[in-house]
Amino acid sequence: MNEYRKTPFDESLFSGYLDGELTQAEEQKVRLHLEDDPEARALVAELRAIRQAARSTRLAAPADEEWREAPRSGASRFLRRSGWLLAIGWAVAVLGFALWGAATSPESWWERALVAGAVGGPLLLFSSVLLDRLKVMKTDRYGRVRR
Amino acid sequence: MAEPRLLDDDLVSQARGGDAEARNELVRRHRAAAYRFALQLTGNREDAADVTQEAMIRFLDTLQRFEDGRPVLPWLFRIVRNKSYDLGRRQKVRRAESLDELLEKGMPAPVQRDGDPAARLERRDLRRRVWSALGRLPDKQREILVLREYQDLSYGEIGSVLGVPTGTVMSRLHRARRALRDLLAEPDRREGRVR
C-alpha cells in the first residue's frame, strides 16, 4: 500500500484540485489517490462535467439603457404600492355608490344614464390603465428598473 | 484619444469625496455582475432587479467603510447576498424561472462550438439540469457554488464574501458539489440514464 494511504484521504481536496487551488504537495497527493482509486476518478470526472456545464452558462443582464433611473428605494416602492391600493379602493367605492344611486334614484332613465356615463367613463379608463399596468408587470422584465 | 479607464480604487476614492460621476461609473461598471449574482441566488429576473437596486444603494451608502486596496466585487457581492436573503425571508417561496428565459441571447458558450450535435444537446440538457438542481439546494450550498462556478471567484475572494477562512471554503464547496451531483443523479437513477 502506498505511503499516502496511511492517513485518511480528505475528499474536499478534489474540489481544490479541480479549481487549481492546491499546493504542489496536495496536488501530488490527489494524483496518487486518483491513480489508485477508480471510484474517485469517476467522481472527479462527474464533478468536472457539472463544473463545466455551470461555467458555460451565460446569463443575460439588462443593458445600460435599461437602468435609466437611479435605484428606487424601498420607501418609494412602499408609497407607490399604497397609492395603487388607495386608488383601487376609491374606484370600487365610487362604482358601488354609482350603482346603488342608479338603482334607487327617482330620476328618469336618461338622467340616470348621464350620471352613470359621467362616473362609468373615468372608471373604465382607470380600469384600462390598471389592466395594462398589471399586464406589463407580468411580462416586462425590467419594468421596475426603468420607472 | 479615449481617456484611460480609471481603476476601481481611484473611483472609490473619488466617490467618497462626493464625485457623482465616479459613483455613477462604479454603479455602471459593477451592476451587471451584481445582477447576475442576484439572479443566481433568487432565480428570477424581477427579484434580481430589486435586489440589485437595493444593493447598489447600500453599496454607495457604505463606501466610507470600504477598506482601501480591497477588490470591490466581494464587498458588493456580500451586500447582494444579504439583500437576497432579506427578500427570501419576506417571500418565503423561491420563484425560479427556467434557464432558457435567462440565457444571454446570440452568444453561445465556447464549449458549444464543436460539431457534434448530440454532445451539444447533452451539454445543454446538463446545463438546464444543473440550474434546476441549484435551485433545490440549501441557500448556503447554492451561494458557494454560484460564487465559484458562475462568478469565478477565487477561494480567497469567496472567503471574503462569506466571511470564512479559505480552508472552510474548500470543504464547504466540496459538500455543495457532492450535494448537487447527488441531486442530478436522482432522476438518472430513476430513468436508468447513464451520463
Short mmCIF file of C-alpha atoms in Angstrom, two decimals:
data_model
loop_
_atom_site.label_atom_id
_atom_site.label_comp_id
_atom_site.label_asym_id
_atom_site.label_seq_id
_atom_site.Cartn_x
_atom_site.Cartn_y
_atom_site.Cartn_z
CA MET A 1 0.00 0.00 0.00
CA ASN A 2 1.26 3.46 -0.81
CA GLU A 3 2.56 5.77 1.91
CA TYR A 4 -0.20 8.36 1.37
CA ARG A 5 -2.87 5.77 2.23
CA LYS A 6 -1.75 5.70 5.88
CA THR A 7 -3.76 8.82 6.69
CA PRO A 8 -7.43 9.13 5.69
CA PHE A 9 -7.85 10.99 2.42
CA ASP A 10 -9.60 14.35 2.64
CA GLU A 11 -12.11 14.25 -0.21
CA SER A 12 -12.53 18.02 -0.29
CA LEU A 13 -9.08 18.12 -1.92
CA PHE A 14 -10.85 17.03 -5.12
CA SER A 15 -12.53 20.41 -5.28
CA GLY A 16 -9.26 22.24 -4.73
CA TYR A 17 -7.75 20.03 -7.43
CA LEU A 18 -10.48 20.89 -9.94
CA ASP A 19 -10.15 24.59 -9.15
CA GLY A 20 -6.33 24.70 -9.22
CA GLU A 21 -6.27 25.89 -5.60
CA LEU A 22 -3.95 23.22 -4.12
CA THR A 23 -0.28 23.37 -3.19
CA GLN A 24 2.06 21.22 -5.24
CA ALA A 25 2.23 18.60 -2.47
CA GLU A 26 -1.55 18.42 -2.15
CA GLU A 27 -1.95 18.14 -5.90
CA GLN A 28 0.52 15.26 -5.97
CA LYS A 29 -1.39 13.56 -3.17
CA VAL A 30 -4.63 13.81 -5.18
CA ARG A 31 -2.98 12.49 -8.35
CA LEU A 32 -1.68 9.44 -6.49
CA HIS A 33 -5.07 8.82 -4.96
CA LEU A 34 -6.80 9.07 -8.33
CA GLU A 35 -4.35 6.63 -9.92
CA ASP A 36 -5.21 4.13 -7.23
CA ASP A 37 -8.97 4.56 -6.93
CA PRO A 38 -11.33 4.20 -9.94
CA GLU A 39 -14.36 5.38 -7.91
CA ALA A 40 -12.56 8.57 -7.04
CA ARG A 41 -11.67 9.04 -10.72
CA ALA A 42 -15.34 8.62 -11.68
CA LEU A 43 -16.40 11.11 -9.01
CA VAL A 44 -13.87 13.71 -10.16
CA ALA A 45 -14.97 13.21 -13.79
CA GLU A 46 -18.61 13.79 -12.81
CA LEU A 47 -17.77 16.86 -10.76
CA ARG A 48 -15.70 18.21 -13.65
CA ALA A 49 -18.60 17.76 -16.12
CA ILE A 50 -21.01 19.54 -13.76
CA ARG A 51 -18.48 22.31 -13.20
CA GLN A 52 -18.04 22.82 -16.95
CA ALA A 53 -21.80 22.89 -17.50
CA ALA A 54 -22.21 25.59 -14.85
CA ARG A 55 -19.25 27.63 -16.06
CA SER A 56 -20.50 27.66 -19.65
CA THR A 57 -23.87 29.14 -18.63
CA ARG A 58 -24.09 32.81 -19.64
CA LEU A 59 -26.97 34.68 -18.02
CA ALA A 60 -28.29 37.85 -19.62
CA ALA A 61 -28.25 41.14 -17.72
CA PRO A 62 -30.17 44.33 -18.55
CA ALA A 63 -28.31 46.67 -20.92
CA ASP A 64 -27.10 50.02 -19.57
CA GLU A 65 -30.01 51.93 -21.12
CA GLU A 66 -32.46 49.69 -19.28
CA TRP A 67 -31.20 51.00 -15.96
CA ARG A 68 -32.03 54.63 -16.67
CA GLU A 69 -33.04 55.88 -13.26
CA ALA A 70 -31.18 55.90 -10.00
CA PRO A 71 -32.16 52.89 -7.90
CA ARG A 72 -35.60 53.31 -6.35
CA SER A 73 -35.66 52.93 -2.59
CA GLY A 74 -37.84 50.56 -0.55
CA ALA A 75 -39.78 53.55 0.87
CA SER A 76 -40.58 54.74 -2.64
CA ARG A 77 -41.87 51.31 -3.63
CA PHE A 78 -43.99 51.14 -0.47
CA LEU A 79 -45.57 54.53 -1.23
CA ARG A 80 -46.27 53.52 -4.81
CA ARG A 81 -47.97 50.28 -3.77
CA SER A 82 -50.00 52.14 -1.14
CA GLY A 83 -51.05 54.68 -3.79
CA TRP A 84 -52.31 51.93 -6.08
CA LEU A 85 -54.24 50.27 -3.25
CA LEU A 86 -55.91 53.57 -2.33
CA ALA A 87 -56.78 54.27 -5.97
CA ILE A 88 -58.35 50.81 -6.39
CA GLY A 89 -60.30 51.26 -3.14
CA TRP A 90 -61.55 54.65 -4.34
CA ALA A 91 -62.67 53.20 -7.68
CA VAL A 92 -64.56 50.33 -6.03
CA ALA A 93 -66.30 52.73 -3.60
CA VAL A 94 -67.33 55.16 -6.36
CA LEU A 95 -68.59 52.35 -8.58
CA GLY A 96 -70.63 50.83 -5.75
CA PHE A 97 -72.13 54.22 -4.85
CA ALA A 98 -72.98 54.94 -8.50
CA LEU A 99 -74.69 51.57 -8.97
CA TRP A 100 -76.66 51.98 -5.77
CA GLY A 101 -77.61 55.54 -6.75
CA ALA A 102 -78.72 54.49 -10.24
CA ALA A 103 -80.82 51.64 -8.88
CA THR A 104 -82.63 53.71 -6.25
CA SER A 105 -82.82 57.13 -7.94
CA PRO A 106 -86.32 58.52 -8.67
CA GLU A 107 -84.93 60.42 -11.73
CA SER A 108 -85.86 59.48 -15.31
CA TRP A 109 -83.78 56.83 -17.16
CA TRP A 110 -81.85 59.34 -19.29
CA GLU A 111 -80.81 61.39 -16.24
CA ARG A 112 -79.58 58.21 -14.62
CA ALA A 113 -77.74 57.30 -17.85
CA LEU A 114 -76.00 60.72 -17.80
CA VAL A 115 -74.79 60.18 -14.23
CA ALA A 116 -73.76 56.59 -15.00
CA GLY A 117 -71.78 57.80 -18.04
CA ALA A 118 -70.04 60.54 -16.05
CA VAL A 119 -68.97 58.04 -13.39
CA GLY A 120 -68.51 54.97 -15.60
CA GLY A 121 -66.34 56.67 -18.26
CA PRO A 122 -63.46 57.66 -15.97
CA LEU A 123 -63.75 54.34 -14.13
CA LEU A 124 -63.46 52.38 -17.37
CA LEU A 125 -60.41 54.47 -18.34
CA PHE A 126 -58.89 53.88 -14.90
CA SER A 127 -59.55 50.13 -15.19
CA SER A 128 -57.92 50.07 -18.62
CA VAL A 129 -54.76 51.73 -17.22
CA LEU A 130 -54.79 49.35 -14.28
CA LEU A 131 -55.10 46.28 -16.52
CA ASP A 132 -52.28 47.50 -18.77
CA ARG A 133 -50.14 48.08 -15.73
CA LEU A 134 -50.81 44.57 -14.39
CA LYS A 135 -50.03 43.06 -17.80
CA VAL A 136 -46.76 44.98 -18.03
CA MET A 137 -45.78 43.88 -14.53
CA LYS A 138 -46.10 40.26 -15.65
CA THR A 139 -44.25 40.49 -18.94
CA ASP A 140 -41.82 43.40 -18.73
CA ARG A 141 -38.53 42.05 -17.43
CA TYR A 142 -37.14 45.27 -16.09
CA GLY A 143 -40.28 47.34 -15.58
CA ARG A 144 -39.39 48.21 -12.04
CA VAL A 145 -35.93 49.22 -13.06
CA ARG A 146 -36.95 51.59 -15.82
CA ARG A 147 -39.57 53.59 -14.00
CA MET B 1 -7.86 59.52 -27.88
CA ALA B 2 -10.08 57.79 -25.30
CA GLU B 3 -9.40 58.58 -21.66
CA PRO B 4 -7.72 55.74 -19.76
CA ARG B 5 -10.09 53.62 -17.69
CA LEU B 6 -9.81 54.50 -14.01
CA LEU B 7 -9.09 51.75 -11.52
CA ASP B 8 -11.79 50.82 -9.02
CA ASP B 9 -9.57 52.17 -6.22
CA ASP B 10 -9.47 55.62 -7.83
CA LEU B 11 -13.19 55.61 -8.46
CA VAL B 12 -13.88 54.62 -4.85
CA SER B 13 -11.69 57.48 -3.55
CA GLN B 14 -13.38 59.99 -5.86
CA ALA B 15 -16.85 58.68 -4.98
CA ARG B 16 -16.06 59.04 -1.29
CA GLY B 17 -15.10 62.64 -1.94
CA GLY B 18 -18.59 63.26 -3.34
CA ASP B 19 -17.85 62.91 -7.06
CA ALA B 20 -21.23 61.97 -8.58
CA GLU B 21 -19.72 60.82 -11.87
CA ALA B 22 -17.38 58.43 -10.03
CA ARG B 23 -20.37 56.99 -8.14
CA ASN B 24 -22.27 56.52 -11.42
CA GLU B 25 -19.27 54.88 -13.05
CA LEU B 26 -18.88 52.44 -10.14
CA VAL B 27 -22.55 51.52 -10.47
CA ARG B 28 -22.34 51.14 -14.26
CA ARG B 29 -19.22 49.02 -14.01
CA HIS B 30 -20.44 46.51 -11.43
CA ARG B 31 -24.21 46.50 -11.82
CA ALA B 32 -24.35 43.62 -14.33
CA ALA B 33 -22.20 41.35 -12.14
CA ALA B 34 -24.33 42.20 -9.11
CA TYR B 35 -27.49 41.49 -11.12
CA ARG B 36 -26.23 38.11 -12.35
CA PHE B 37 -25.26 37.09 -8.84
CA ALA B 38 -28.67 38.18 -7.53
CA LEU B 39 -30.32 36.25 -10.36
CA GLN B 40 -28.37 33.13 -9.47
CA LEU B 41 -29.43 33.43 -5.84
CA THR B 42 -33.07 34.43 -6.31
CA GLY B 43 -33.77 32.53 -9.56
CA ASN B 44 -35.92 35.20 -11.21
CA ARG B 45 -35.34 38.50 -13.01
CA GLU B 46 -37.80 40.65 -11.12
CA ASP B 47 -36.35 39.81 -7.71
CA ALA B 48 -32.82 40.08 -9.10
CA ALA B 49 -33.53 43.60 -10.39
CA ASP B 50 -34.99 44.62 -7.00
CA VAL B 51 -32.07 43.13 -5.09
CA THR B 52 -29.57 44.82 -7.43
CA GLN B 53 -31.21 48.22 -6.99
CA GLU B 54 -31.20 47.91 -3.21
CA ALA B 55 -27.67 46.52 -3.15
CA MET B 56 -26.30 49.36 -5.28
CA ILE B 57 -27.88 51.92 -2.91
CA ARG B 58 -26.37 50.14 0.08
CA PHE B 59 -23.01 49.82 -1.70
CA LEU B 60 -22.85 53.57 -2.29
CA ASP B 61 -24.02 54.29 1.27
CA THR B 62 -21.26 52.12 2.75
CA LEU B 63 -18.35 53.30 0.59
CA GLN B 64 -16.94 55.27 3.55
CA ARG B 65 -16.39 51.97 5.40
CA PHE B 66 -14.77 50.25 2.42
CA GLU B 67 -11.10 49.38 3.01
CA ASP B 68 -8.62 50.91 0.53
CA GLY B 69 -6.98 48.47 -1.85
CA ARG B 70 -9.61 45.75 -1.42
CA PRO B 71 -11.40 44.47 -4.55
CA VAL B 72 -14.88 45.92 -5.00
CA LEU B 73 -16.75 42.80 -6.17
CA PRO B 74 -16.52 40.67 -2.99
CA TRP B 75 -17.80 43.66 -0.98
CA LEU B 76 -20.65 44.22 -3.40
CA PHE B 77 -21.48 40.50 -3.56
CA ARG B 78 -21.66 40.39 0.20
CA ILE B 79 -24.29 43.14 0.10
CA VAL B 80 -26.19 41.40 -2.73
CA ARG B 81 -26.16 38.17 -0.74
CA ASN B 82 -27.60 39.87 2.35
CA LYS B 83 -30.26 41.67 0.32
CA SER B 84 -31.23 38.40 -1.41
CA TYR B 85 -31.68 36.69 1.94
CA ASP B 86 -33.73 39.63 3.25
CA LEU B 87 -36.00 39.25 0.24
CA GLY B 88 -36.11 35.45 0.63
CA ARG B 89 -37.22 35.82 4.26
CA ARG B 90 -40.04 38.15 3.20
CA GLN B 91 -41.19 35.95 0.32
CA LYS B 92 -40.74 32.50 1.90
CA VAL B 93 -41.03 30.78 -1.53
CA ARG B 94 -38.28 30.95 -4.16
CA ARG B 95 -39.79 31.79 -7.58
CA ALA B 96 -37.33 30.33 -10.07
CA GLU B 97 -37.57 30.89 -13.83
CA SER B 98 -36.37 28.33 -16.36
CA LEU B 99 -32.81 28.71 -17.62
CA ASP B 100 -33.90 29.21 -21.25
CA GLU B 101 -35.58 32.50 -20.32
CA LEU B 102 -32.48 33.80 -18.58
CA LEU B 103 -29.70 32.97 -21.01
CA GLU B 104 -27.71 35.54 -22.92
CA LYS B 105 -29.03 35.55 -26.50
CA GLY B 106 -26.79 35.17 -29.57
CA MET B 107 -23.72 34.34 -27.53
CA PRO B 108 -23.12 30.61 -27.43
CA ALA B 109 -20.75 29.39 -24.78
CA PRO B 110 -17.30 28.37 -26.04
CA VAL B 111 -17.88 24.68 -25.32
CA GLN B 112 -20.85 24.69 -27.74
CA ARG B 113 -18.68 25.37 -30.76
CA ASP B 114 -17.78 21.79 -31.59
CA GLY B 115 -19.55 20.00 -34.41
CA ASP B 116 -21.24 17.16 -32.55
CA PRO B 117 -24.96 17.99 -32.21
CA ALA B 118 -25.63 15.12 -29.81
CA ALA B 119 -22.87 16.23 -27.46
CA ARG B 120 -24.13 19.82 -27.74
CA LEU B 121 -27.65 18.76 -26.80
CA GLU B 122 -26.35 16.72 -23.92
CA ARG B 123 -24.38 19.67 -22.58
CA ARG B 124 -27.37 21.96 -22.96
CA ASP B 125 -29.51 19.46 -21.10
CA LEU B 126 -26.90 19.16 -18.35
CA ARG B 127 -26.76 22.98 -18.03
CA ARG B 128 -30.55 23.06 -17.58
CA ARG B 129 -30.49 20.27 -15.03
CA VAL B 130 -27.64 21.87 -13.11
CA TRP B 131 -29.54 25.17 -12.98
CA SER B 132 -32.71 23.42 -11.82
CA ALA B 133 -30.86 21.37 -9.17
CA LEU B 134 -29.08 24.51 -7.97
CA GLY B 135 -32.46 25.98 -7.08
CA ARG B 136 -33.21 22.97 -4.89
CA LEU B 137 -30.05 23.21 -2.83
CA PRO B 138 -29.99 24.89 0.59
CA ASP B 139 -29.02 28.60 0.43
CA LYS B 140 -25.53 28.08 1.87
CA GLN B 141 -24.66 25.45 -0.72
CA ARG B 142 -26.18 27.40 -3.59
CA GLU B 143 -24.31 30.60 -2.77
CA ILE B 144 -20.87 28.99 -2.61
CA LEU B 145 -21.42 27.12 -5.89
CA VAL B 146 -22.62 30.28 -7.59
CA LEU B 147 -19.62 32.26 -6.37
CA ARG B 148 -17.20 29.64 -7.65
CA GLU B 149 -18.79 28.16 -10.77
CA TYR B 150 -20.78 31.07 -12.15
CA GLN B 151 -18.88 34.09 -10.80
CA ASP B 152 -15.42 32.51 -10.99
CA LEU B 153 -14.21 33.94 -7.69
CA SER B 154 -11.05 32.52 -6.12
CA TYR B 155 -11.26 30.72 -2.78
CA GLY B 156 -9.80 33.81 -1.08
CA GLU B 157 -12.46 36.06 -2.62
CA ILE B 158 -15.24 33.62 -1.74
CA GLY B 159 -13.93 33.57 1.85
CA SER B 160 -14.10 37.34 1.87
CA VAL B 161 -17.73 37.36 0.64
CA LEU B 162 -18.86 34.68 3.08
CA GLY B 163 -16.63 35.71 5.97
CA VAL B 164 -14.96 32.27 6.33
CA PRO B 165 -11.35 31.01 6.03
CA THR B 166 -10.09 29.60 2.71
CA GLY B 167 -9.92 26.03 4.11
CA THR B 168 -13.57 26.23 5.04
CA VAL B 169 -14.36 27.42 1.51
CA MET B 170 -12.82 24.27 0.03
CA SER B 171 -14.64 21.84 2.33
CA ARG B 172 -17.97 23.69 2.08
CA LEU B 173 -17.66 23.91 -1.69
CA HIS B 174 -16.96 20.22 -1.94
CA ARG B 175 -20.01 19.34 0.17
CA ALA B 176 -22.10 21.58 -2.09
CA ARG B 177 -20.69 19.93 -5.22
CA ARG B 178 -21.49 16.48 -3.88
CA ALA B 179 -24.99 17.55 -2.94
CA LEU B 180 -25.52 18.97 -6.44
CA ARG B 181 -24.17 15.81 -8.03
CA ASP B 182 -26.49 13.68 -5.85
CA LEU B 183 -29.48 15.76 -6.91
CA LEU B 184 -28.51 15.37 -10.55
CA ALA B 185 -28.06 11.64 -10.15
CA GLU B 186 -31.57 11.09 -8.71
CA PRO B 187 -33.58 11.28 -11.97
CA ASP B 188 -30.79 9.42 -13.81
CA ARG B 189 -31.18 6.50 -11.46
CA ARG B 190 -34.97 6.56 -11.71
CA GLU B 191 -34.87 6.73 -15.52
CA GLY B 192 -31.93 4.35 -15.88
CA ARG B 193 -29.91 7.02 -17.69
CA VAL B 194 -26.15 6.92 -17.90
CA ARG B 195 -24.24 10.14 -18.20
#
